mmCIF file of C-alpha atoms in Angstrom:
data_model
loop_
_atom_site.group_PDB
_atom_site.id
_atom_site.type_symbol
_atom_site.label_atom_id
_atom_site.label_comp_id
_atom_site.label_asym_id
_atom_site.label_seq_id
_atom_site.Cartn_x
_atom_site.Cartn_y
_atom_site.Cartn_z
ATOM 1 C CA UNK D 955 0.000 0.000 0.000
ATOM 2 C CA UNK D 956 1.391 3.127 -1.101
ATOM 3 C CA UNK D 957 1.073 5.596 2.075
ATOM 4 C CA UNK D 958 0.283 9.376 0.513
ATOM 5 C CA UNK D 959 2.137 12.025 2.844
ATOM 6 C CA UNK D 960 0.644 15.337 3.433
ATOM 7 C CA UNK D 961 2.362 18.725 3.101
ATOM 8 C CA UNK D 962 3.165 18.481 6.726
ATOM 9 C CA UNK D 963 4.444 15.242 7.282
ATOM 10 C CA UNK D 964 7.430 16.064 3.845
ATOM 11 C CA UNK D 965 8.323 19.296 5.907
ATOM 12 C CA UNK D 966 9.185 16.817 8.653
ATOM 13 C CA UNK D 967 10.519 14.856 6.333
ATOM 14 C CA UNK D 968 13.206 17.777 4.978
ATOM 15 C CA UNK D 969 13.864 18.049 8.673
ATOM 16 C CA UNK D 970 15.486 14.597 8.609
ATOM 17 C CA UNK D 971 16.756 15.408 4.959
ATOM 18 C CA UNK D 972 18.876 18.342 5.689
ATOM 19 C CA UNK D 973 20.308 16.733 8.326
ATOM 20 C CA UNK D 974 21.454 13.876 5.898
ATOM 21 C CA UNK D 975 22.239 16.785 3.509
ATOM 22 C CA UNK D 976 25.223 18.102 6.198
ATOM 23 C CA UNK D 977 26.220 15.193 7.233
ATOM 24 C CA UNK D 978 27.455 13.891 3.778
ATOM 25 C CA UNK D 979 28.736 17.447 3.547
ATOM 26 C CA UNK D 980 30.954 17.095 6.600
ATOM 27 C CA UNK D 981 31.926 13.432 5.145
ATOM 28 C CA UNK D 982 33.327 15.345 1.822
ATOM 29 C CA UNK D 983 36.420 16.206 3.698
ATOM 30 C CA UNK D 984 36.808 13.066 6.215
ATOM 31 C CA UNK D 985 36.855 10.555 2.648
ATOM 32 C CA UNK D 986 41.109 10.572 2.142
ATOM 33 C CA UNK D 987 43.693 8.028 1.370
ATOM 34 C CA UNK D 988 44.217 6.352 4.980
ATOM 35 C CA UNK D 989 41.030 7.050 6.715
ATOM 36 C CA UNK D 990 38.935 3.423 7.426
ATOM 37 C CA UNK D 991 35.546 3.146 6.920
ATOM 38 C CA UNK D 992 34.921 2.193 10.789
ATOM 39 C CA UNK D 993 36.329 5.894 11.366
ATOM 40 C CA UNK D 994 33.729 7.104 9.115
ATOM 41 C CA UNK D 995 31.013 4.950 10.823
ATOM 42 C CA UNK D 996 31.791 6.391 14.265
ATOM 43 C CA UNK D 997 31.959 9.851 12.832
ATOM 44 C CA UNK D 998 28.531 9.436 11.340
ATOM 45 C CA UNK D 999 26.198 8.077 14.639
ATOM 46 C CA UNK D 1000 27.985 10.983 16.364
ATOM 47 C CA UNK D 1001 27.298 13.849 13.775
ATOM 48 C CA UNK D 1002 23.623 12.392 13.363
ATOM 49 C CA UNK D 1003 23.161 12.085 17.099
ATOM 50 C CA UNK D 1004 24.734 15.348 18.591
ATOM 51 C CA UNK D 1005 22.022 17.065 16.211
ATOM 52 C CA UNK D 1006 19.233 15.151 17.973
ATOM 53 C CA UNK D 1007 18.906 12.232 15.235
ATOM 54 C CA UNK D 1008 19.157 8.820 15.260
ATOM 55 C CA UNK D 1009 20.911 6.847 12.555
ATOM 56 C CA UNK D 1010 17.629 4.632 11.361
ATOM 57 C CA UNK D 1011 20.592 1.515 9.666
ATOM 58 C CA UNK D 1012 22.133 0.601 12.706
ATOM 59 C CA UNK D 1013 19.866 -2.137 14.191
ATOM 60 C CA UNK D 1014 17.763 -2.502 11.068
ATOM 61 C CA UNK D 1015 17.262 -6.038 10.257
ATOM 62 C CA UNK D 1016 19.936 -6.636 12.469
ATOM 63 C CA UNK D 1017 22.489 -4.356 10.341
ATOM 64 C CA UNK D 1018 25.017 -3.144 12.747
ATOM 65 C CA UNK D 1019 25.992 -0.058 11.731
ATOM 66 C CA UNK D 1020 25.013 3.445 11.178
ATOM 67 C CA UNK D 1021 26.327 3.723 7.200
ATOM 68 C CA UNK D 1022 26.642 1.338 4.252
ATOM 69 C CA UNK D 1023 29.988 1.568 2.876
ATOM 70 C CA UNK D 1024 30.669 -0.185 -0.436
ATOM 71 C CA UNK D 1025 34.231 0.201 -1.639
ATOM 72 C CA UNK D 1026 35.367 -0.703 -5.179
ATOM 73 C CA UNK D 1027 33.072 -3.556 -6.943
ATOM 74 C CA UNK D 1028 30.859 -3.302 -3.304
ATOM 75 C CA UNK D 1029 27.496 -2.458 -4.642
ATOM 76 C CA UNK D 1030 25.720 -1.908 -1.921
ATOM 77 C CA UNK D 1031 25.290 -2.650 1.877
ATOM 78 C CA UNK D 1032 29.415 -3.210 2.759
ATOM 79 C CA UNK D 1033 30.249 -3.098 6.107
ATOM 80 C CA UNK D 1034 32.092 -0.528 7.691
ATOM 81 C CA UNK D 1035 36.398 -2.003 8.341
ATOM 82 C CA UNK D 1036 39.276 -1.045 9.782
ATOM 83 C CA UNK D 1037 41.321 -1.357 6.642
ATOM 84 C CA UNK D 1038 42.382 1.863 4.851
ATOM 85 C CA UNK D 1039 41.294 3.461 2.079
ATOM 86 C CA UNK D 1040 43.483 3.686 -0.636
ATOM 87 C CA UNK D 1041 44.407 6.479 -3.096
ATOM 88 C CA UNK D 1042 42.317 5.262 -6.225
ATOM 89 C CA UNK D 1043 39.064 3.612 -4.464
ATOM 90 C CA UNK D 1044 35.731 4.736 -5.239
ATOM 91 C CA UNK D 1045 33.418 4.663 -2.153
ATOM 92 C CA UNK D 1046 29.481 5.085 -1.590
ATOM 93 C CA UNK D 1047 28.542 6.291 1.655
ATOM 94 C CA UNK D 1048 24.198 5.170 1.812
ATOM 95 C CA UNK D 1049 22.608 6.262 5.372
ATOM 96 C CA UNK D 1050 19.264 7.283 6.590
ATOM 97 C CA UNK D 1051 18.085 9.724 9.205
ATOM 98 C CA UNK D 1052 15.243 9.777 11.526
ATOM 99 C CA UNK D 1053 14.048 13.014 13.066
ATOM 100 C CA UNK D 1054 11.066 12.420 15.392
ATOM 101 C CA UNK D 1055 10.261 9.668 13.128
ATOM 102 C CA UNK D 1056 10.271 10.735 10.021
ATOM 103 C CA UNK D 1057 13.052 9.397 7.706
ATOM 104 C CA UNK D 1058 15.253 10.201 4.895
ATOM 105 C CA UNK D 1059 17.579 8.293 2.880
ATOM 106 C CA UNK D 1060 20.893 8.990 0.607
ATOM 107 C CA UNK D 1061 23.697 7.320 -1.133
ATOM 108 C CA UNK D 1062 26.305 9.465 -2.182
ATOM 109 C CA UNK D 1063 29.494 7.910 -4.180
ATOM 110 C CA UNK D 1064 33.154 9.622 -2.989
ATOM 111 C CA UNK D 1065 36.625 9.893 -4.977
ATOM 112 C CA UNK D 1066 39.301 8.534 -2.692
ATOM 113 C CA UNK D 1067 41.968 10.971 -3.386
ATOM 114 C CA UNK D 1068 42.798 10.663 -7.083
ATOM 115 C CA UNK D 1069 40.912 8.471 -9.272
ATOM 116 C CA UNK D 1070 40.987 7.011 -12.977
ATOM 117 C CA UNK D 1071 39.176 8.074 -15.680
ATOM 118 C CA UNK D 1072 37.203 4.991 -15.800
ATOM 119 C CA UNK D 1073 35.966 5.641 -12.114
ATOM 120 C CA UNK D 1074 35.430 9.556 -13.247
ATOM 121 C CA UNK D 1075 33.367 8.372 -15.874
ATOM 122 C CA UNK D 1076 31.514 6.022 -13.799
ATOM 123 C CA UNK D 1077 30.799 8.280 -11.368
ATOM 124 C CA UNK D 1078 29.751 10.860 -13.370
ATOM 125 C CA UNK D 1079 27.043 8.747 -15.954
ATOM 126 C CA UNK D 1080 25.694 7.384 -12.328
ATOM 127 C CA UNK D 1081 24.837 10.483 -11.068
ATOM 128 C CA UNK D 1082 23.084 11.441 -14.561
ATOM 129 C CA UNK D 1083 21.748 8.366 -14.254
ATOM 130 C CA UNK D 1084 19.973 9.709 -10.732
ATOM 131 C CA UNK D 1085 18.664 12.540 -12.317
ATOM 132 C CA UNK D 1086 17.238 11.610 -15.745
ATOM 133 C CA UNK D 1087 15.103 9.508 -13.571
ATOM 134 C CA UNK D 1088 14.138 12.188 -11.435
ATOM 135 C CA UNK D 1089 13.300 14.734 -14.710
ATOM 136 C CA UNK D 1090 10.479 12.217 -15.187
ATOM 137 C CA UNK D 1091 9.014 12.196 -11.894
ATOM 138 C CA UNK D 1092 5.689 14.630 -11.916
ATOM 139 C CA UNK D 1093 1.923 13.880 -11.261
ATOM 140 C CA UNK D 1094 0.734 11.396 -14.390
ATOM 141 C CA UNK D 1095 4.159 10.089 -15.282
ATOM 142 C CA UNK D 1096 4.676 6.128 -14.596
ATOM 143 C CA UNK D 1097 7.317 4.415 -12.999
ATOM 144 C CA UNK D 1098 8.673 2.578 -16.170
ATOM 145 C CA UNK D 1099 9.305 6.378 -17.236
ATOM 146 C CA UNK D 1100 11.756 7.094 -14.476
ATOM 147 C CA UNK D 1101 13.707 2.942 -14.963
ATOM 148 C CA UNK D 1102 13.286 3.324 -18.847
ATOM 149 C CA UNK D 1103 15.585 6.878 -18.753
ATOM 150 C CA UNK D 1104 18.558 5.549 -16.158
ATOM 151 C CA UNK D 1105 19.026 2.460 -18.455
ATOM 152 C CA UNK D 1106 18.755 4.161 -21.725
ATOM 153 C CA UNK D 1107 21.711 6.690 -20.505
ATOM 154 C CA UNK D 1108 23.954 3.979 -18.650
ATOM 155 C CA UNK D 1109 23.951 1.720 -21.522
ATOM 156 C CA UNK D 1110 24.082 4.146 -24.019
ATOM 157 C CA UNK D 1111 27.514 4.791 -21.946
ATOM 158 C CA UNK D 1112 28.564 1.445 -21.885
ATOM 159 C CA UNK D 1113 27.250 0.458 -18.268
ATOM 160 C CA UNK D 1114 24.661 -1.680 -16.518
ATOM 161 C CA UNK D 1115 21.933 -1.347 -14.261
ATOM 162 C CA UNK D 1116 21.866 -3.210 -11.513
ATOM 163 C CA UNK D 1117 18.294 -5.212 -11.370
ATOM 164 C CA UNK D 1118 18.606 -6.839 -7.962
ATOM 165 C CA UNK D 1119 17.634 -3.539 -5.580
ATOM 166 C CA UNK D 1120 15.562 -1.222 -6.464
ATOM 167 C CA UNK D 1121 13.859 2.163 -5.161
ATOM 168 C CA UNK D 1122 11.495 2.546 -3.047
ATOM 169 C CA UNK D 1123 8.868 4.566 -0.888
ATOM 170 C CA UNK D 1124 9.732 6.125 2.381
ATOM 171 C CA UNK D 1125 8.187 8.008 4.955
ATOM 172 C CA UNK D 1126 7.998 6.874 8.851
ATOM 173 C CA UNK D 1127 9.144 2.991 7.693
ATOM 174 C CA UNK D 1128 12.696 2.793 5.573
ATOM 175 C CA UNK D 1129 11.122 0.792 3.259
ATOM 176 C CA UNK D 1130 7.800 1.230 1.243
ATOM 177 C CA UNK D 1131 5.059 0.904 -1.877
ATOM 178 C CA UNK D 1132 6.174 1.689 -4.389
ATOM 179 C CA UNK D 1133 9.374 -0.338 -5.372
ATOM 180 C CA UNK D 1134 11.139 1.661 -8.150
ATOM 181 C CA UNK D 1135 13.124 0.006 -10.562
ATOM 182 C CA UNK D 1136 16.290 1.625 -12.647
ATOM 183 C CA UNK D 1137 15.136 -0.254 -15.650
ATOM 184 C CA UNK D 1138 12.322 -0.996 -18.070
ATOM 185 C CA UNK D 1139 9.888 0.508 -20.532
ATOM 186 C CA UNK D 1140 7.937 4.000 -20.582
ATOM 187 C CA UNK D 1141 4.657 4.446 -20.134
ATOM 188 C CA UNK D 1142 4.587 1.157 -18.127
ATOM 189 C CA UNK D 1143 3.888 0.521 -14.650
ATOM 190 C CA UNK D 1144 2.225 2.661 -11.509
ATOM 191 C CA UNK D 1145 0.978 6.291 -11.964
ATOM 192 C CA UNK D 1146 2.435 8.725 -10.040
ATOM 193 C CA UNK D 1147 0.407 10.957 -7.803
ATOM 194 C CA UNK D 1148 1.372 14.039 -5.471
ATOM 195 C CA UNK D 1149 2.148 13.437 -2.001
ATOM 196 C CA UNK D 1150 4.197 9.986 -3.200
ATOM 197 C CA UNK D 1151 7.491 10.204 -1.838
ATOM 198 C CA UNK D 1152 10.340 7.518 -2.536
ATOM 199 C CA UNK D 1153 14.024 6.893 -2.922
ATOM 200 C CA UNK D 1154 16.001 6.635 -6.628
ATOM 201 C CA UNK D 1155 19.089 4.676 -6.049
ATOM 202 C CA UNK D 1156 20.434 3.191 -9.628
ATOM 203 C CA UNK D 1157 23.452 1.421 -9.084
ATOM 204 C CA UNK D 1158 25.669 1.450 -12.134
ATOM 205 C CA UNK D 1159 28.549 -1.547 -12.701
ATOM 206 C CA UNK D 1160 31.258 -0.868 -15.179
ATOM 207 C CA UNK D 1161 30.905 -4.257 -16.168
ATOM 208 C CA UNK D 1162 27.916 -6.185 -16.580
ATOM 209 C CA UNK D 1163 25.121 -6.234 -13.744
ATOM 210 C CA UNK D 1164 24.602 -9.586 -11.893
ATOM 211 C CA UNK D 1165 25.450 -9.935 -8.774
ATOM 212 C CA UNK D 1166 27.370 -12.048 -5.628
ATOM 213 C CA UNK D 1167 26.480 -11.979 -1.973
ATOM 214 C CA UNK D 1168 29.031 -11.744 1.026
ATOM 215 C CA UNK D 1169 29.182 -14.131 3.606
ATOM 216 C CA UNK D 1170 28.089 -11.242 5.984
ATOM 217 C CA UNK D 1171 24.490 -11.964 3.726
ATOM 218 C CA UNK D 1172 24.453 -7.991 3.265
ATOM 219 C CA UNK D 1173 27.014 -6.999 1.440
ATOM 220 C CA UNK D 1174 26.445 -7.228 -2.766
ATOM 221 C CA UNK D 1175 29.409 -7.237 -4.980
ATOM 222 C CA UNK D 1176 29.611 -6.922 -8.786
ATOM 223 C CA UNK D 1177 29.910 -10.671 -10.193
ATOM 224 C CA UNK D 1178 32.477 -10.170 -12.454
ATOM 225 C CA UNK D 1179 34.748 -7.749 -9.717
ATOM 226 C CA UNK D 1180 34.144 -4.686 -12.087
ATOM 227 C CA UNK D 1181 33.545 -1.015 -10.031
ATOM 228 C CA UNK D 1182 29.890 -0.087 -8.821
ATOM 229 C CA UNK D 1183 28.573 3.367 -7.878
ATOM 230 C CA UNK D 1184 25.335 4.560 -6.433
ATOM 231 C CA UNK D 1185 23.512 7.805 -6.270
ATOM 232 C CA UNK D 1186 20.337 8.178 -4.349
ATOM 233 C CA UNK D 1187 18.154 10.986 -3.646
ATOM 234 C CA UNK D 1188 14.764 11.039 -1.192
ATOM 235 C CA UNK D 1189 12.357 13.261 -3.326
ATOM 236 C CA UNK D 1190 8.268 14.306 -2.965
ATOM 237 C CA UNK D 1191 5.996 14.249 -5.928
ATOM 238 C CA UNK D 1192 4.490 17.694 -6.147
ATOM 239 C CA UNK D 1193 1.223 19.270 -7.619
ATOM 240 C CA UNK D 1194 3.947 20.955 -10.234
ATOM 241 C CA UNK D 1195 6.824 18.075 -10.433
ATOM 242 C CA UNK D 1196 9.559 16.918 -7.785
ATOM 243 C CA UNK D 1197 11.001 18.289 -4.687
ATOM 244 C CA UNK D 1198 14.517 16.462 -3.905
ATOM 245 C CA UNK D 1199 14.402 16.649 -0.254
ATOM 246 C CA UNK D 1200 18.239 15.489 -0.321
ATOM 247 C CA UNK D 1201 19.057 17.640 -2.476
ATOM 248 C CA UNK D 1202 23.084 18.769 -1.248
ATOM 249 C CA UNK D 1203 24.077 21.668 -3.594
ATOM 250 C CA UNK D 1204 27.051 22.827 -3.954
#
């Protein structure tokens, strides 16, 4: 059941949103060569808490941490370690904030120091990726719409979409209707009504897009070891077309 949010509840909603928004600021200049991921965990649950949040991961399912942090051909879900990063690595950083129980949710992928043009590349189609899909979101527009223009531009780049996780609505429970996927036809699937509000997440491989699941049963990895990156935005169907509550500017 998709659960329609009123005006009010998506203000409290940006509450928890521009929270996330700083604190994937602050991590801009904590991601260097050296620096572990467990570092960056800590920081996080102390940022998010100190501001009167509560990092909604950590205990979900069981997950214990307060970030996802996928390193390399990590799709999605790695665990916070104590190993270094390394000059070269391309990290995404996914967490999500609850402010007086409201949530928000957003993956942002990071340049470890210097990276190759490959990863450059990468990241950059990913994050067009993110927002093609979001240039079709409006009142009337369909769900295949939004999956129909990430694919298009990733492959038309040389890239696949990842088809095992998918999108999805959001509100006082991490995870609800309506699933959105980062692939298929236009003009196919749900219509899209004001007041929806849901995650786009397309996770891009460099290679091709099946995947492999960590011990840990979490943690995805790109089958053939190629480089993943993710870009995710929370965002609010509007009478006129699409707030992105995570929106970070510059």
């Amino acid at each position: 059941m998709i659960i329609i949010k009123t005006e009010h509840e998506i203000e409290k909603m940006q509450k928890a949103a521009d929270l996330l928004i700083a604190v994937h600021k602050a991590l801009r200049e904590k991601i260097v060569p050296g620096v572990t991921t467990m570092e960056l965990d800590r920081f996080v649950e102390k940022f998010i808490t100190d501001r009167g949040g509560h990092p909604e991961q950590k205990g979900y399912q069981g997950y214990p941490y307060s970030i996802c942090a996928s390193v390399n051909d990590e799709i999605c879900h790695g665990f916070p370690t104590d190993t270094p990063l390394r000059e070269g690595d391309l990290l995404t950083v996914d967490m999500v904030v609850n402010i007086g129980g409201y949530l928000a949710d957003s993956a942002w992928s990071y340049a470890v120091g210097e990276v190759s043009e490959e990863t450059k590349k990468l990241m950059d189609v990913t994050k067009e990726c993110l927002y093609r899909g979001i240039e079709k979101v409006r009142p009337g527009a369909r769900l295949g719409d939004i999956g129909n223009a990430i694919q298009s531009h990733a492959e038309a780049n040389g890239f696949s979409v990842v088809r095992d996780f998918v999108g999805h609505g959001i509100g006082k429970n991490m995870h609800e209707d309506p699933q959105v996927l980062h692939y298929g036809k236009p003009d196919r699937g749900l219509r899209l009504q004001e007041g929806m509000v849901f995650t786009i997440e397309p996770m891009i491989n460099a290679g091709d897009w099946p995947i492999r699941m960590d011990k840990n049963g979490w943690t995805a990895r790109t089958k053939d070891g190629s480089l993943s990156c993710q870009y995710e935005h929370t965002l609010a169907v509007t009478r006129d077309g699409v707030v992105v509550l995570t929106e970070q500017g510059e």
